[in-house]
Amino acid sequence: MNLVILGAPGSGKGTQAARIAEREKIRHISTGDLLREAVAKGTAVGKQVAGIMAAGQLVPDDVVLELIREKLADAEERAKTNGWILDGYPRTARQAEALEEVLKTTGETIDAVIYIDLDPDVVVNRLSKRRTCVACKAVYHLVSNRPAIQGKCDACGGEIVLREDDKPETIMKRLEVYKKETLPVLSLYEKHHKVHRVDGSKPIEEVTSEIAGLIGV
Ligand code: AP5
């Protein structure tokens, strides 16, 4: 099963993508995670995008497209699982078109698109209270999804920190970029794919159950 999950920053895409991937034994491919990994490792791509990400802007289409192309074409990873869920990609109309081209080469199609709907006011609260594990990337929230031990990841014991781009002024910038660049992708997908809308304000488990019901798993 091949899925795309769309939604504003902080709407819960990463949280839900991880849960659906685990449940369905499919790959969770997050361009945000791939880019943050490149920044942390100090690769050439990482050096190119660090400032752009910290400012809440989108990195150039060609850079993310290359990451996605590599991941989707990776024969070893393809053999291990039966599909993927794309989280954070596509984010522009050009990325959506490029994805269709890549899928022609891999012989795959998108089975369903999930859109998590959430009020922008809730987004700001979620992101400013989000904490992320530096080691395994697990995501927490200081109120709704707290780790058992303060500051430590439940899954791996790693340190959990505020993401560089989760500062209030950067959150507002990311929302602005989302409205301008990424919302049009939703309209595009509504013309060509079945888009399942879910209410992202419900508790995490309920959102997962709703998604699972909608995509029939
Ligand atoms: P990326 O990492 O993709 O960030 P984003 O899209 O802004 O999304 P977030 O990760 O902030 O939020 P989310 O929707 O995953 O929410 P989460 O589940 O964590 O991208 C970061 C940057 O990388 C971009 O700004 C850009 O610079 C660059 N980039 C990435 N992809 C790119 C691309 N394709 N093109 C160009 N540039 C790209 O949840 C948020 C919080 O809420 C957490 O604390 C969580 O615990 C909590 N929460 C989740 N669900 C619920 C719920 N139902 N109830 C209560 N709390 C909840």
Short mmCIF file of C-alpha atoms and ligand atoms in Angstrom, two decimals:
data_model
loop_
_atom_site.label_atom_id
_atom_site.label_comp_id
_atom_site.label_asym_id
_atom_site.label_seq_id
_atom_site.Cartn_x
_atom_site.Cartn_y
_atom_site.Cartn_z
CA MET A 1 0.00 0.00 0.00
CA ASN A 2 1.36 3.41 -1.03
CA LEU A 3 0.07 6.45 0.85
CA VAL A 4 0.62 10.20 0.96
CA ILE A 5 -0.20 12.12 4.14
CA LEU A 6 -0.82 15.87 3.87
CA GLY A 7 -1.57 18.55 6.43
CA ALA A 8 -0.26 21.75 7.98
CA PRO A 9 2.92 21.79 10.06
CA GLY A 10 2.00 20.24 13.42
CA SER A 11 -1.24 18.67 12.21
CA GLY A 12 0.06 15.24 13.22
CA LYS A 13 1.40 13.88 9.92
CA GLY A 14 4.58 12.44 11.44
CA THR A 15 2.77 10.95 14.43
CA GLN A 16 0.14 9.28 12.26
CA ALA A 17 2.55 8.21 9.51
CA ALA A 18 4.72 6.42 12.08
CA ARG A 19 1.69 4.63 13.55
CA ILE A 20 0.25 3.60 10.17
CA ALA A 21 3.69 2.46 8.96
CA GLU A 22 4.16 0.32 12.08
CA ARG A 23 0.67 -1.12 11.80
CA GLU A 24 0.91 -1.93 8.08
CA LYS A 25 4.63 -2.78 8.01
CA ILE A 26 5.26 -0.17 5.33
CA ARG A 27 8.07 2.39 5.09
CA HIS A 28 7.64 5.79 6.72
CA ILE A 29 9.46 8.22 4.44
CA SER A 30 9.68 11.70 5.96
CA THR A 31 11.56 14.34 3.98
CA GLY A 32 11.79 16.46 7.14
CA ASP A 33 13.58 13.60 8.96
CA LEU A 34 15.87 12.93 5.97
CA LEU A 35 16.82 16.61 5.79
CA ARG A 36 17.38 16.92 9.55
CA GLU A 37 19.60 13.83 9.39
CA ALA A 38 21.64 15.47 6.62
CA VAL A 39 21.97 18.63 8.74
CA ALA A 40 23.01 16.61 11.81
CA LYS A 41 25.64 14.71 9.80
CA GLY A 42 26.94 17.90 8.19
CA THR A 43 26.67 16.52 4.64
CA ALA A 44 26.82 18.84 1.62
CA VAL A 45 23.02 18.75 1.41
CA GLY A 46 22.81 19.38 5.15
CA LYS A 47 25.01 22.46 4.86
CA GLN A 48 22.94 23.73 1.94
CA VAL A 49 19.57 23.39 3.73
CA ALA A 50 20.28 24.11 7.42
CA GLY A 51 19.63 27.85 7.22
CA ILE A 52 16.58 27.43 4.97
CA MET A 53 14.96 24.98 7.40
CA ALA A 54 15.77 27.09 10.45
CA ALA A 55 14.02 30.01 8.74
CA GLY A 56 10.88 27.93 8.09
CA GLN A 57 11.26 28.09 4.30
CA LEU A 58 11.03 25.20 1.85
CA VAL A 59 14.30 23.72 0.61
CA PRO A 60 14.66 23.67 -3.21
CA ASP A 61 12.46 21.14 -5.02
CA ASP A 62 15.43 19.46 -6.71
CA VAL A 63 17.10 18.68 -3.37
CA VAL A 64 14.07 16.92 -1.88
CA LEU A 65 13.20 15.23 -5.14
CA GLU A 66 16.63 13.59 -5.19
CA LEU A 67 16.12 12.30 -1.63
CA ILE A 68 12.69 10.90 -2.51
CA ARG A 69 13.89 9.35 -5.76
CA GLU A 70 16.72 7.57 -3.94
CA LYS A 71 14.41 6.25 -1.22
CA LEU A 72 11.68 5.05 -3.56
CA ALA A 73 14.17 3.34 -5.87
CA ASP A 74 16.15 1.62 -3.08
CA ALA A 75 15.87 -2.05 -4.07
CA GLU A 76 16.90 -3.42 -0.67
CA GLU A 77 14.30 -1.38 1.22
CA ARG A 78 11.63 -2.12 -1.37
CA ALA A 79 12.21 -5.85 -0.92
CA LYS A 80 11.75 -5.62 2.86
CA THR A 81 8.35 -3.92 2.92
CA ASN A 82 5.14 -3.74 1.01
CA GLY A 83 4.73 -0.04 0.36
CA TRP A 84 5.32 3.36 1.91
CA ILE A 85 3.74 6.40 3.43
CA LEU A 86 5.16 9.77 2.31
CA ASP A 87 5.19 12.39 5.08
CA GLY A 88 6.16 15.96 4.15
CA TYR A 89 6.32 15.27 0.42
CA PRO A 90 4.99 16.59 -1.94
CA ARG A 91 4.89 20.18 -0.73
CA THR A 92 4.67 22.06 -4.01
CA ALA A 93 2.82 21.42 -7.27
CA ARG A 94 6.18 20.79 -8.94
CA GLN A 95 7.06 18.12 -6.35
CA ALA A 96 3.70 16.42 -6.96
CA GLU A 97 4.36 16.30 -10.70
CA ALA A 98 7.90 15.02 -10.14
CA LEU A 99 6.56 12.27 -7.86
CA GLU A 100 4.27 11.01 -10.63
CA GLU A 101 7.32 10.79 -12.93
CA VAL A 102 9.31 8.83 -10.34
CA LEU A 103 6.39 6.45 -9.79
CA LYS A 104 6.25 5.73 -13.51
CA THR A 105 9.84 4.46 -13.27
CA THR A 106 9.16 2.30 -10.19
CA GLY A 107 5.86 1.01 -11.56
CA GLU A 108 3.91 2.18 -8.51
CA THR A 109 0.85 4.34 -7.91
CA ILE A 110 -0.54 6.25 -4.94
CA ASP A 111 -3.34 4.16 -3.40
CA ALA A 112 -4.72 6.87 -1.13
CA VAL A 113 -4.09 10.40 0.09
CA ILE A 114 -4.84 11.31 3.71
CA TYR A 115 -5.39 14.94 4.66
CA ILE A 116 -5.25 15.86 8.34
CA ASP A 117 -7.42 18.90 8.94
CA LEU A 118 -6.47 21.10 11.90
CA ASP A 119 -7.13 24.71 12.93
CA PRO A 120 -3.94 26.86 12.68
CA ASP A 121 -4.39 28.07 16.30
CA VAL A 122 -4.05 24.49 17.53
CA VAL A 123 -0.96 24.03 15.36
CA VAL A 124 0.96 26.76 17.19
CA ASN A 125 0.22 25.18 20.56
CA ARG A 126 1.21 21.74 19.32
CA LEU A 127 4.50 22.78 17.79
CA SER A 128 5.68 25.00 20.61
CA LYS A 129 5.11 22.11 23.04
CA ARG A 130 6.45 19.38 20.76
CA ARG A 131 9.64 17.62 21.78
CA THR A 132 11.59 15.27 19.52
CA CYS A 133 14.12 12.57 20.36
CA VAL A 134 17.55 13.45 18.99
CA ALA A 135 18.42 9.76 18.60
CA CYS A 136 15.37 7.91 17.20
CA LYS A 137 13.18 10.89 16.12
CA ALA A 138 10.21 9.79 18.26
CA VAL A 139 7.79 12.69 18.77
CA TYR A 140 6.25 13.83 22.09
CA HIS A 141 4.08 16.67 23.33
CA LEU A 142 4.53 18.29 26.75
CA VAL A 143 0.79 17.99 27.49
CA SER A 144 -0.92 15.42 25.25
CA ASN A 145 1.86 12.89 24.66
CA ARG A 146 4.43 13.13 27.45
CA PRO A 147 7.39 10.81 27.86
CA ALA A 148 7.33 8.67 31.04
CA ILE A 149 10.56 10.31 32.28
CA GLN A 150 10.88 14.06 31.66
CA GLY A 151 13.42 14.86 28.95
CA LYS A 152 14.03 11.18 28.01
CA CYS A 153 12.66 9.20 25.08
CA ASP A 154 10.43 6.25 26.07
CA ALA A 155 11.60 4.24 23.06
CA CYS A 156 15.39 4.62 23.26
CA GLY A 157 16.26 6.76 26.31
CA GLY A 158 17.65 9.52 24.06
CA GLU A 159 17.44 13.20 24.90
CA ILE A 160 14.25 14.93 23.76
CA VAL A 161 14.54 18.53 22.58
CA LEU A 162 12.65 21.44 20.97
CA ARG A 163 13.14 21.39 17.20
CA GLU A 164 15.12 24.33 15.78
CA ASP A 165 12.13 25.40 13.64
CA ASP A 166 9.52 25.08 16.43
CA LYS A 167 10.10 28.61 17.75
CA PRO A 168 6.96 30.82 17.54
CA GLU A 169 8.16 33.18 14.78
CA THR A 170 9.36 30.28 12.63
CA ILE A 171 6.08 28.39 13.16
CA MET A 172 4.18 31.40 11.77
CA LYS A 173 6.49 31.49 8.75
CA ARG A 174 6.00 27.75 8.12
CA LEU A 175 2.21 28.18 8.24
CA GLU A 176 2.44 31.02 5.74
CA VAL A 177 4.58 28.91 3.39
CA TYR A 178 2.19 25.99 3.84
CA LYS A 179 -0.84 28.07 2.78
CA LYS A 180 0.94 29.49 -0.25
CA GLU A 181 2.87 26.46 -1.53
CA THR A 182 1.32 23.27 -0.12
CA LEU A 183 -2.44 23.86 0.07
CA PRO A 184 -2.57 23.97 -3.76
CA VAL A 185 -1.20 20.39 -3.74
CA LEU A 186 -4.31 19.32 -1.83
CA SER A 187 -6.56 20.81 -4.55
CA LEU A 188 -4.43 19.11 -7.20
CA TYR A 189 -4.75 15.73 -5.47
CA GLU A 190 -8.50 16.19 -5.03
CA LYS A 191 -8.75 16.24 -8.82
CA HIS A 192 -6.68 13.10 -9.42
CA HIS A 193 -6.83 10.92 -6.31
CA LYS A 194 -9.20 9.83 -3.58
CA VAL A 195 -8.42 12.21 -0.68
CA HIS A 196 -9.53 11.05 2.77
CA ARG A 197 -10.03 13.95 5.21
CA VAL A 198 -9.62 13.33 8.92
CA ASP A 199 -10.23 15.61 11.89
CA GLY A 200 -6.77 16.15 13.42
CA SER A 201 -8.15 17.64 16.64
CA LYS A 202 -9.21 14.24 17.99
CA PRO A 203 -6.89 12.21 20.26
CA ILE A 204 -3.97 10.48 18.52
CA GLU A 205 -5.44 6.95 18.78
CA GLU A 206 -8.80 8.08 17.39
CA VAL A 207 -7.16 9.76 14.41
CA THR A 208 -5.23 6.55 13.67
CA SER A 209 -8.41 4.44 13.86
CA GLU A 210 -10.22 6.86 11.56
CA ILE A 211 -7.39 6.72 9.02
CA ALA A 212 -7.24 2.92 9.20
CA GLY A 213 -11.00 2.72 8.63
CA LEU A 214 -10.89 5.12 5.69
CA ILE A 215 -8.07 3.33 3.89
CA GLY A 216 -9.56 -0.06 4.69
CA VAL A 217 -6.81 -1.65 6.81
P1 AP5 B 1 8.72 18.57 8.34
O1 AP5 B 1 9.54 17.86 9.31
O2 AP5 B 1 8.00 17.82 7.28
O3 AP5 B 1 7.75 19.51 9.15
P2 AP5 B 1 6.22 19.92 8.97
O4 AP5 B 1 5.53 19.53 7.72
O5 AP5 B 1 6.26 21.36 9.25
O6 AP5 B 1 5.49 19.04 9.94
P3 AP5 B 1 5.86 18.82 11.39
O7 AP5 B 1 6.90 17.74 11.51
O8 AP5 B 1 6.17 20.11 12.05
O9 AP5 B 1 4.45 18.37 12.01
P4 AP5 B 1 3.62 17.04 11.86
O10 AP5 B 1 2.41 17.33 11.04
O11 AP5 B 1 4.48 15.89 11.44
O12 AP5 B 1 3.14 16.89 13.37
P5 AP5 B 1 3.62 15.87 14.50
O13 AP5 B 1 3.10 14.51 14.25
O14 AP5 B 1 5.07 16.02 14.78
O15 AP5 B 1 9.61 19.66 7.57
C1 AP5 B 1 10.50 20.51 8.25
C2 AP5 B 1 11.21 21.42 7.25
O16 AP5 B 1 11.97 20.62 6.32
C3 AP5 B 1 10.30 22.29 6.38
O17 AP5 B 1 9.91 23.49 7.01
C4 AP5 B 1 11.20 22.52 5.16
O18 AP5 B 1 12.18 23.49 5.43
C5 AP5 B 1 11.91 21.18 5.00
N1 AP5 B 1 11.17 20.24 4.14
C6 AP5 B 1 10.67 19.03 4.48
N2 AP5 B 1 10.07 18.44 3.44
C7 AP5 B 1 10.20 19.31 2.40
C8 AP5 B 1 9.76 19.28 1.05
N3 AP5 B 1 9.06 18.23 0.55
N4 AP5 B 1 10.06 20.33 0.26
C9 AP5 B 1 10.76 21.38 0.73
N5 AP5 B 1 11.20 21.49 2.00
C10 AP5 B 1 10.91 20.45 2.84
O19 AP5 B 1 2.77 16.47 15.74
C11 AP5 B 1 3.05 17.76 16.26
C12 AP5 B 1 2.88 17.75 17.80
O20 AP5 B 1 1.50 17.49 18.12
C13 AP5 B 1 3.67 16.65 18.51
O21 AP5 B 1 4.07 17.15 19.76
C14 AP5 B 1 2.65 15.50 18.70
O22 AP5 B 1 2.94 14.70 19.83
C15 AP5 B 1 1.36 16.28 18.89
N6 AP5 B 1 0.19 15.62 18.34
C16 AP5 B 1 0.11 14.94 17.15
N7 AP5 B 1 -1.15 14.49 16.95
C17 AP5 B 1 -1.88 14.90 18.02
C18 AP5 B 1 -3.26 14.75 18.38
N8 AP5 B 1 -4.14 14.11 17.60
N9 AP5 B 1 -3.67 15.31 19.55
C19 AP5 B 1 -2.80 15.99 20.35
N10 AP5 B 1 -1.47 16.16 20.06
C20 AP5 B 1 -1.02 15.62 18.91
#
